[in-house]
Each structure stands twice: as structure tokens, then as C-alpha cells.
Amino acid sequence: MNVGSIQSIQQEIVNEFDFFDDWSEKYQYLIDLGKNLPDFNQINRVEENLVKGCQSNVWLHAEIIDDKIIYTADSDAIISKGIISILISVFSGQKPEDIINAKMDFIDKIGLSNHLSQTRANGLLAMVKQIKIYAVAYNSKK
Amino acid sequence: MNVGSIQSIQQEIVNEFDFFDDWSEKYQYLIDLGKNLPDFNQINRVEENLVKGCQSNVWLHAEIIDDKIIYTADSDAIISKGIISILISVFSGQKPEDIINAKMDFIDKIGLSNHLSQTRANGLLAMVKQIKIYAVAYNSKK
Amino acid sequence: MKDVYKIREDFPILSKKINGSDLVYFDNAATSQTPTHVIQKIVEYYENHNSNIHRGLHSLSADATNQYESSRKKIQNHFGIKNDYEVIFTSGTTHGINIVSSGLESQIGSSDELIVSEMEHHSNIVPWQILCEKTGAKLRVIPMKDNGSIDIEAFKKMLNNNVKFVFVNHVSNSLGTINPIKEIIDLSHKNKTKVLIDGAQGAAHFKINLSEIDVDYYVASAHKLCGPTGVGFLYGKSELLEELPPYQGGGEMISSVTFEKTEYADLPHKFEAGTPNISGVIGFGAAIDYMNNIGFDNIEAHEQELLKYATDRLNKTPGIKIYGDQVNKISVISFNLSNHHPSDIGSILDQFGIAVRTGQHCTQPIMDYYKIPGTVRVSLSFYNTKSEIDLLIDALEKASTMLG
Amino acid sequence: MKDVYKIREDFPILSKKINGSDLVYFDNAATSQTPTHVIQKIVEYYENHNSNIHRGLHSLSADATNQYESSRKKIQNHFGIKNDYEVIFTSGTTHGINIVSSGLESQIGSSDELIVSEMEHHSNIVPWQILCEKTGAKLRVIPMKDNGSIDIEAFKKMLNNNVKFVFVNHVSNSLGTINPIKEIIDLSHKNKTKVLIDGAQGAAHFKINLSEIDVDYYVASAHKLCGPTGVGFLYGKSELLEELPPYQGGGEMISSVTFEKTEYADLPHKFEAGTPNISGVIGFGAAIDYMNNIGFDNIEAHEQELLKYATDRLNKTPGIKIYGDQVNKISVISFNLSNHHPSDIGSILDQFGIAVRTGQHCTQPIMDYYKIPGTVRVSLSFYNTKSEIDLLIDALEKASTMLG
Ligand SMILES: Cc1ncc(COP(=O)(O)O)c(C=O)c1O
Ligand SMILES: Cc1ncc(COP(=O)(O)O)c(C=O)c1O
């Protein structure tokens, strides 16, 4: 698998969102992303993979392949699925240390931070935290 | 013992206080009354006679003589002694039912209610309450 | 009622913009908004009377004490309580319930049974679970019915000699159901069973006389009836409160402390250890005044009208399923839209400036009963309007389109 | 420090008249006054952000949650606490102590010993008495010395294998004594004994780094440091807080509720059941900001200067006896005038607009130690002035004349 750097993917996402005129287009995009999130292996729909602090259930699975972390995820809410889809496109296939060190300012830049990051209920922050925790865990195993 | 009616004694006290120009004269008068309060029988300095809700200790004793209640009292604070002295002059030697029915507006009229009645700490209200409780008790025994 | 648009002017927050739209505040069951009258009382307290209460004999302390105690009287009068010392100020409903639950530890034994309903708020479940764990008593559950009401026939059968207490909410915060508390109290008393009513939702919507219904304990929170956060009250019959041990040790709740022996103060002080939420209590009193000034009859009438309007419009909106009964309830509507997750609906409504609550509303057993992850809950207050409901319906239709 | 007269403008109440005179507020140890900055934050909350926190996903709820959690961070930073979840919001010091005392019930046995000092506030005595009653543990008392300090040599001898906990205040509210808490903590830790410090008085007067002193638990109240009533915090090392059972059952403190099994939420939520005092917590954060803006070094310097001035003037006033040491203390002075009852002095000072506290100050054992019914307590804050002290001295002289 060949992915760009975290920085460059984030930039692409920011560019993408720049096209949108208002929140409803952004949300529509998130919803569509959510619907297109690849199927999640139901074996991984377990307690340990649940991200704490979301109002909906979000499952996040990570495995390491060739020194890179592959994230897969699922949620019973579609907007959460859209959010996690973006995060996966940024972080999946990256090296643990890059994930750990990644800046997260793209969230501000896509103009959704108001809408998504503030509350523990929808769990954007919780998801990012969980992604980083996996990276730290794998990094320390090396 | 021959005392006036509760109403007339209250009026006398109000007249007395009318002479004073400011709070310090009123307080001085209270202090002097406190100092002149007749000695309290030390036998009555007991837990049951303690008035609850004063910052200083106030003991109030009541006995019935010829259908009238005789109150005696003591305190370790001099202003409390002055206050109780006034209350005794109003209520001691009166009949239980008169005590129960007595209006207490003279306290407002002597212009000390601001100073004395508001807080449970100095116990003016607590003293009045205790005086009335004794009257109710003796009244129900009749 | 005074014109609702006039009333709205009393609430500064109601003219706020959210995400570019006018705020539509439909989350009143979580917390109600605060009128200027209450905010100003709090400001006035801090600017003119702020002082620790009870023990001080200076004028500020006397002022603060008077205001604090006059709030107690206001609550006493409003709720038809016999003695002012039967009103215990708490930090809220949860605190009130916990005073009772922890106090009952020494009175409850392993053969005793306690009863809650299936539609209680977690605050009226968890404390009793803890009590049962500590004492070995058994916690039994009155089942609910599909229409969101308590199964009163089932309840009757549950009553036996071992049942010491029944804990039921006055109004369900999730469904809005008004429970037949008078009936529950009477049935229980016939069985020598005591009753605690969780009034968190009830107190805000109608006037209730606690002496008349003869309830043993009643709890509520100020923040649900236009008052400040961090304050509420516990009512208990004095003979019951006397028997309860103090909840917390500290200043104010004792009459004498030595290392050999400490004596507790009388009611209500026994339960009000430490410096209380003085400004909160004063604000609570002001809130009671404010609402009485609007008039609870008016409040009820307006809210019922809104409820009817909103229910009708929701029922006509494709994909909406309302949970619980549609009669005998306060102005709370819990629903889902098609099979969309409530949090998706909530997030989109928020973009339209519409604040609703989504999720389990601290009533997981109700959600388990209906086998759903949660609901969208719209809770209407006397300051809401029909045109706000229209905005909700529009927004729901748009959400439906977006979510496809 | 900014000019004290400029600072006074931040406190609306300080320009109030009492009984015709300017208010002289010398009751700061009971509760401190509230600056406009804090009052305005509370108003702003109710006018713009009022909403229940944590569970809501609409914007208001997000706002309120952010502000609430940012207060937690402010307290974390100010007190040098490692993790924000080690800051538990309480309704005040008394509540904080009771969370720990009731939580320790399952950890303390009948052979254990708990130690308090003779100069504790009732809030730091009664909860431990209750704990000892329930568990059979023994409550032992570190004696105080005539100079109002803890007898540290006696304390050393009291430490043995059975001593599980030591409870001492940072600063005595009655006498002003600053206790050697670092030494007490170190001695205790060497003995594998945990320490809870009652910081109700300490927190208001100097900046303290809780990680550095390595204390196990620390409690304080906002209303003593320019914050609102009804809020405070409990700090505990996370490994200790994890071991404590939750104090109250309710919403927010659970992660899952069924009638079979309830799971508790993580720190800090485990201890914050129910709707908290949201506006209070936000006001608390604002108070911390305000005081840091004045600067704790400045506060300390000014208060010490006032203390020295007041002590000197009081010592020169005929009939005054000051209790406790006159060094190593905060700006609190407890005294009596001749053999007059403190309440007589307090009542007369109040007529001059001077607010002092009189009585036992919730520290009956100290009064028993000195064999007095109480004291007059003057507690000075950074917004007090030397000319206010002059007014006090004049008034005391007049009181002396009046009382004869
Ligand atoms: C040393 C000390 N501990 C505890 C307390 C109790 O604080 P609160 O009343 O805010 O709970 C006080 C307040 O008077 C105090 O001075
Ligand atoms: C029915 C019911 N009980 C209890 C509570 C808890 O109230 P508080 O959070 O104010 O303690 C609530 C509030 O959500 C409620 O609706």
C-alpha cells in the first residue's frame, strides 16, 4: 500500500473541504464518506475496540503490517462513521512515530472543529486519542 | 407583684428608647440593663434552661406563681443580658395566655430590630420563642 | 399567560444565535433556562450581601442568612410543606436521593425489599443498587408498559410485608409520562411502605402540594425550574428525617464537638454540613417567585398546547416514531427518525440552531426495554413557541433527506 | 501589587454602607468577597451558555462543557496537579473531606489509627469520628501548643504501623497558623501513612504545588478564594481515587446501568454524580484567573504587611489578648478584649460597619484548649487596607469604654 504523508493527506482533505459552501455540504460529504466506509470485520466488534466517550458506538481496530498501522473502524451512527473515515484516511498505513507526532490542525482548517470537536458526545477527540494510543502502544513494542 | 399589661410595658420601653439619639446610646442602655439584671439562681444554670441558637450562652428559667409566669435569666454576654432583661420586664409576671397572644412589634419600634433580630447568632428571636414555649407549656397544664 | 414573546424577553439566552440561526432551545428537561430575575438576584447577592451564613452576627451575615432562610420558606410554601425545617437544601436531586439512600443503610436489612420502576433516571437506580449491595436487600423493578407507563397492576402484586420503600419518579425525563404517584403512595402506605418521589421533572411543570399527597420524601433540582445550578432540595417528613443519620460531617451540622463526643444539630442543619451554595439557594427562591408570577396554571396550559401541536406535527412527519404514550404526559417527546442514529439527528439539528438531547437520557433500562440505542428528545418549556416547533419539523425533514 | 484602592474597585460590595458607615470587611476567613470578573463570568454563563454538560451534543452543551472542563484545567495548573482527572469538583471542602471519609470505610479496620490535630475545623474532625465509629478505628489527636502550633515532636511519637491516615489543615482558620505540612507529609510517608490536607484556608493565601509537596489528598472551597459559593475541589492521587468507591450514585458517574449490573465511569466522573454546579465551577476558574492576575506573591506581601500592622496596633491596645503565635501565620488574628464576651465585641463592631467573626469558628477544641468561650477573629485579605485597621482599633477602644 502506498499512501502519502500525513501532512499531505491532511492538506488534500483541507482542499476538498474548501470546495464546500456551507456546513450542509460538509455534512453531506461526511455522511457519504460514512456510507462508503469499508465493511468492518464483525470479529472486531468487541468491547476492547469500543472508543470511550462517544454517544454512538465507535469501534476502532488497529493492526500492524510492515511497520505501519492499519486502522479499520465502524459506528452505528453515520456521521461518526464519516469522521472516523477521514481519520482513517489520514492515519491508516502510517508509521507509529509519524502518527504520534502528527499535528492535528487540519481539523480546525476544515471548519468543522466548532461542530465536531467540542463535545465529548460525538467523540472526535476520543477517536483521535484512541488512534494515538494504538500508535504509542505499537511504538513501545518495537 | 403588680405589673402593667404587656401592651403598656412595651409602650413604656418604646418611649424610653425614643429618648436616645443613636445606636450607641441604645446599646449603652442595653449594657447597663444587662449589668443590673438580678442575680440568677445558679441552680438553674443547667442544660435544659439553655436557649438554643444564641452565640453566647443564655439561660432562661420560668416558674409559675399565682397563675403568672416569673422569668429569670442569665447570659455570659452582656448585650444578651440586656436584651433578655427587656424581655423579662415585658413578660415576667404575666399570665400564660397573655404571653402567648402578645404582639411583638415593640422590637421594631425601638429601632433595634435591624441590629438584633436578624441573626440567629445573638438570639433575640430564640429568646422570644423560648419565652413563648414556656407560656404554652404552662397554659396546657392548666 | 403573559404573551410568550414577552416572556422570552426575560431570558437573555433565548435571543442567542447558534451556528448562524436563532437558538431553538428544546433541551429543557436537561436544564431549563434562567430568567434575568434570577440572574440579577445572584448578582445582587454577590454585590451586596455575600457572607457566610448562620454563625456570623455582623449585618452582612444576617442579611445573607435572612435571604437564605427566606428561600427555604418560599420552597416550603410553594410545595405545601408543613415545617420549614423539613426542607433540606441539597446540591441537586442526585444529592437528595443519596442523603436518603446512604441514611437508610442502618434501617434496611437483608430480608427487606426495595422497589424502583423500570423507567427511573440512573440517579434513582444506582443509589438503591448500592444500598442493596451493602445491606443484602433485594431491589425489585416495576415493569413498564409499551405505552411508557408504569404497570400499576404488576406493582400491586409486588407489595408484601418485606417491601420497605418504593422509589418512583413523578415524571419520566425520557418519555414525559406523568406517573400516578398519589395512587402509588396510597397503595404503599396501606402496605406500611414508605415512598420517595423523584420530582426532578415534575416540580418544573405543575404545582404540587406535598402534604396533600402525603409523600414521605420528595427531591428536586433548581436548575430544572429556572433556577441556578448546584442546588436543589430534599423534603422529608420530620419524623423520618430525625431518624436518618447525618449525611456529611462538618461545620453547621453539629451543636457541639469534642474529641469524646459530638452532638448533631437539629433539622435542617443536621443535613447541611459546610458552607452551602448560598447564592444558589437565593437564586432558587427567586426562580420559584418568577414561575409563580407566570403562574403554574398558565405554564401547564401553554406547555400542553405546545405538546399537542408538536405531537401532531411529528406524527405527520414521515419516518417519525414516538416512544411512550401520547396522553397524560408533560411536554417531552422522545422519538426516532427512520433508523437513523439519534446522534446523527441531533448533530444535524444543532446545525440549525436547534438544541435537543439525544441518547439514553440516563435511563438505559427504558432504552433496553424498547431495544433502541437512544432517542431524540424534544422537551418544551413555557417559553417555547409553535413557530419553533415548525423550525424543528423543517429541520427534521432536511435531516431525513441528508441522511438518505 | 496594583494599588489596593484600585483593586477594591473590582469588588462592588466593598463600597457598601453598613449601619451608616463604610463596610470594613474583616471576615475573609469565613468567606471572601467576589470580584466583578467572577460575577460577570457567572452572568455570562447564564446569559450565553447555560446548558447541561457532557452528555449533550448541541452547541450550548458543548460550550458549557468546554468552560467547565477548562476550569478543571485551571485548577490543575494552578495547584501543580499532574492529571486533570485528579481534580474532582465538589460542593466545598466539607464535601471533599466526606468523599474521602466515606470512601475509606471499606479500607479501614478496627486495629487502624487515624490522626487529626487538635486545631482542626469541625469539618476535618466529625467525618473522621463517624468513620471511626463505623469501623472501630481509633481517632488520635496531635496536641497543640500554647503558641497555636502543632506539637510536631508529639506527632512523631504517635506514628506507628497502625496509623493509616493523617488529617491536618494547611492553615488554621481560627488562629492563622501555617502548619508544617511538608514535614508532616514526609514523616507520614516514611511511615507508609497517607495524608489529607484541608486546604480551605491555605489555598486562598499562597500558591502551592501539590505534586511537589506530594500530598495524597487536598481539599479547598472556591468561596474562600474569591469564587462562588457551593463549589470546591478534591485533589487525590489517581491511584488512591481509583481505589475509593464512588460517593454518590447517579447520572454522569456511571458508564452503564442495568438492573443486573452497573459499571462506574472513569475519573473524575465517578465522583461527579448528577448535574454539577456548572456556573459555580466556571466562576471558580474565573476566580483563580483573577487572583493569579493580582499575583499570589503580591497578595502574600500585602497581607503580611497588614498582619504586622494590625498585630502591632492590637498589641498596643489595652486589654487585647491575641491567641496563638504571632509569626508564621496568615493574616488572621484571634483575640479577646478584657473579659468581654466576643459576641458583645462583635455586635458593637458591627454597629461601626466592621464585620468580624466571633465565637468558636467551628474549632471548639481550640477554644477548649484555651478555656475560652470563643474569640473575635479578624481575617484580612489582599483588598483590605491599613486605614481599615485603624477604624477597627478606634472601634475597639469605643467598645471597651461602652462595655466598661
Ligand atoms: C480550615 C477549614 N476547613 C474546612 C472548612 C469548611 O469549608 P466549607 O464550609 O467551605 O465546606 C473551613 C471553612 O470555614 C475551614 O476554614
Ligand atoms: C427524573 C430525573 N431524576 C433525577 C435527575 C437528576 O437530577 P440532577 O442531575 O439535577 O441531580 C434528573 C435530571 O436529569 C431527572 O430528570
PDB file of N, CA and C and ligand atoms in Angstrom, chain C residues 29 92-94 121 123 169 171 173 198 200-201 221 223-224, chain D residues 274-275, ligand 2:
ATOM      1  N   ALA C  29     -35.639  19.615  29.590  1.00  0.00           N
ATOM      2  CA  ALA C  29     -35.658  18.571  30.611  1.00  0.00           C
ATOM      3  C   ALA C  29     -34.256  18.324  31.162  1.00  0.00           C
ATOM      4  N   GLY C  92     -28.636  19.121  44.576  1.00  0.00           N
ATOM      5  CA  GLY C  92     -29.489  18.709  43.457  1.00  0.00           C
ATOM      6  C   GLY C  92     -30.219  17.417  43.778  1.00  0.00           C
ATOM      7  N   THR C  93     -31.028  16.970  42.844  1.00  0.00           N
ATOM      8  CA  THR C  93     -31.817  15.752  43.025  1.00  0.00           C
ATOM      9  C   THR C  93     -30.947  14.558  43.415  1.00  0.00           C
ATOM     10  N   THR C  94     -29.863  14.392  42.691  1.00  0.00           N
ATOM     11  CA  THR C  94     -28.979  13.248  42.939  1.00  0.00           C
ATOM     12  C   THR C  94     -28.488  13.263  44.377  1.00  0.00           C
ATOM     13  N   HIS C 121     -34.648   7.406  36.274  1.00  0.00           N
ATOM     14  CA  HIS C 121     -33.355   8.008  35.938  1.00  0.00           C
ATOM     15  C   HIS C 121     -32.270   7.270  36.725  1.00  0.00           C
ATOM     16  N   SER C 123     -30.073   8.241  38.500  1.00  0.00           N
ATOM     17  CA  SER C 123     -29.931   8.791  39.856  1.00  0.00           C
ATOM     18  C   SER C 123     -30.888   8.152  40.843  1.00  0.00           C
ATOM     19  N   ASN C 169     -40.263   8.028  39.932  1.00  0.00           N
ATOM     20  CA  ASN C 169     -40.242   9.437  39.559  1.00  0.00           C
ATOM     21  C   ASN C 169     -41.646   9.966  39.301  1.00  0.00           C
ATOM     22  N   VAL C 171     -42.361  12.277  37.116  1.00  0.00           N
ATOM     23  CA  VAL C 171     -42.496  12.360  35.664  1.00  0.00           C
ATOM     24  C   VAL C 171     -41.238  11.745  35.073  1.00  0.00           C
ATOM     25  N   ASN C 173     -38.232  11.528  32.761  1.00  0.00           N
ATOM     26  CA  ASN C 173     -37.490  12.522  31.985  1.00  0.00           C
ATOM     27  C   ASN C 173     -37.312  12.102  30.537  1.00  0.00           C
ATOM     28  N   ASP C 198     -39.038  11.038  43.073  1.00  0.00           N
ATOM     29  CA  ASP C 198     -38.038  11.847  42.382  1.00  0.00           C
ATOM     30  C   ASP C 198     -38.790  12.888  41.565  1.00  0.00           C
ATOM     31  N   ALA C 200     -37.584  15.548  40.040  1.00  0.00           N
ATOM     32  CA  ALA C 200     -36.725  16.371  39.180  1.00  0.00           C
ATOM     33  C   ALA C 200     -37.508  16.942  37.998  1.00  0.00           C
ATOM     34  N   GLN C 201     -38.334  16.105  37.386  1.00  0.00           N
ATOM     35  CA  GLN C 201     -39.080  16.598  36.225  1.00  0.00           C
ATOM     36  C   GLN C 201     -40.454  17.141  36.601  1.00  0.00           C
ATOM     37  N   SER C 221     -34.433  19.501  41.708  1.00  0.00           N
ATOM     38  CA  SER C 221     -33.260  20.345  41.393  1.00  0.00           C
ATOM     39  C   SER C 221     -33.716  21.711  40.909  1.00  0.00           C
ATOM     40  N   HIS C 223     -32.107  23.726  38.932  1.00  0.00           N
ATOM     41  CA  HIS C 223     -31.724  24.047  37.547  1.00  0.00           C
ATOM     42  C   HIS C 223     -32.747  23.558  36.530  1.00  0.00           C
ATOM     43  N   LYS C 224     -33.703  22.747  36.977  1.00  0.00           N
ATOM     44  CA  LYS C 224     -34.754  22.328  36.055  1.00  0.00           C
ATOM     45  C   LYS C 224     -35.983  23.213  36.172  1.00  0.00           C
TER      46      LYS C 224
ATOM     47  N   GLY D 274     -24.620  13.336  39.040  1.00  0.00           N
ATOM     48  CA  GLY D 274     -25.653  14.368  38.957  1.00  0.00           C
ATOM     49  C   GLY D 274     -25.156  15.611  38.248  1.00  0.00           C
ATOM     50  N   THR D 275     -26.074  16.512  37.995  1.00  0.00           N
ATOM     51  CA  THR D 275     -25.714  17.782  37.374  1.00  0.00           C
ATOM     52  C   THR D 275     -24.884  18.587  38.361  1.00  0.00           C
TER      53      THR D 275
HETATM   54  C1  LIG E   2     -36.154  12.173  36.595  1.00  0.00           C
HETATM   55  C2  LIG E   2     -34.810  12.694  36.994  1.00  0.00           C
HETATM   56  N1  LIG E   2     -34.247  12.298  38.146  1.00  0.00           N
HETATM   57  C3  LIG E   2     -33.061  12.754  38.548  1.00  0.00           C
HETATM   58  C4  LIG E   2     -32.331  13.637  37.802  1.00  0.00           C
HETATM   59  C5  LIG E   2     -31.010  14.103  38.300  1.00  0.00           C
HETATM   60  O1  LIG E   2     -31.020  15.462  38.601  1.00  0.00           O
HETATM   61  P1  LIG E   2     -29.661  16.236  38.923  1.00  0.00           P
HETATM   62  O2  LIG E   2     -28.747  15.928  37.780  1.00  0.00           O
HETATM   63  O3  LIG E   2     -30.058  17.659  38.967  1.00  0.00           O
HETATM   64  O4  LIG E   2     -29.141  15.706  40.212  1.00  0.00           O
HETATM   65  C6  LIG E   2     -32.860  14.089  36.591  1.00  0.00           C
HETATM   66  C7  LIG E   2     -32.113  15.030  35.751  1.00  0.00           C
HETATM   67  O5  LIG E   2     -31.754  14.745  34.648  1.00  0.00           O
HETATM   68  C8  LIG E   2     -34.116  13.600  36.188  1.00  0.00           C
HETATM   69  O6  LIG E   2     -34.655  14.010  35.028  1.00  0.00           O
END
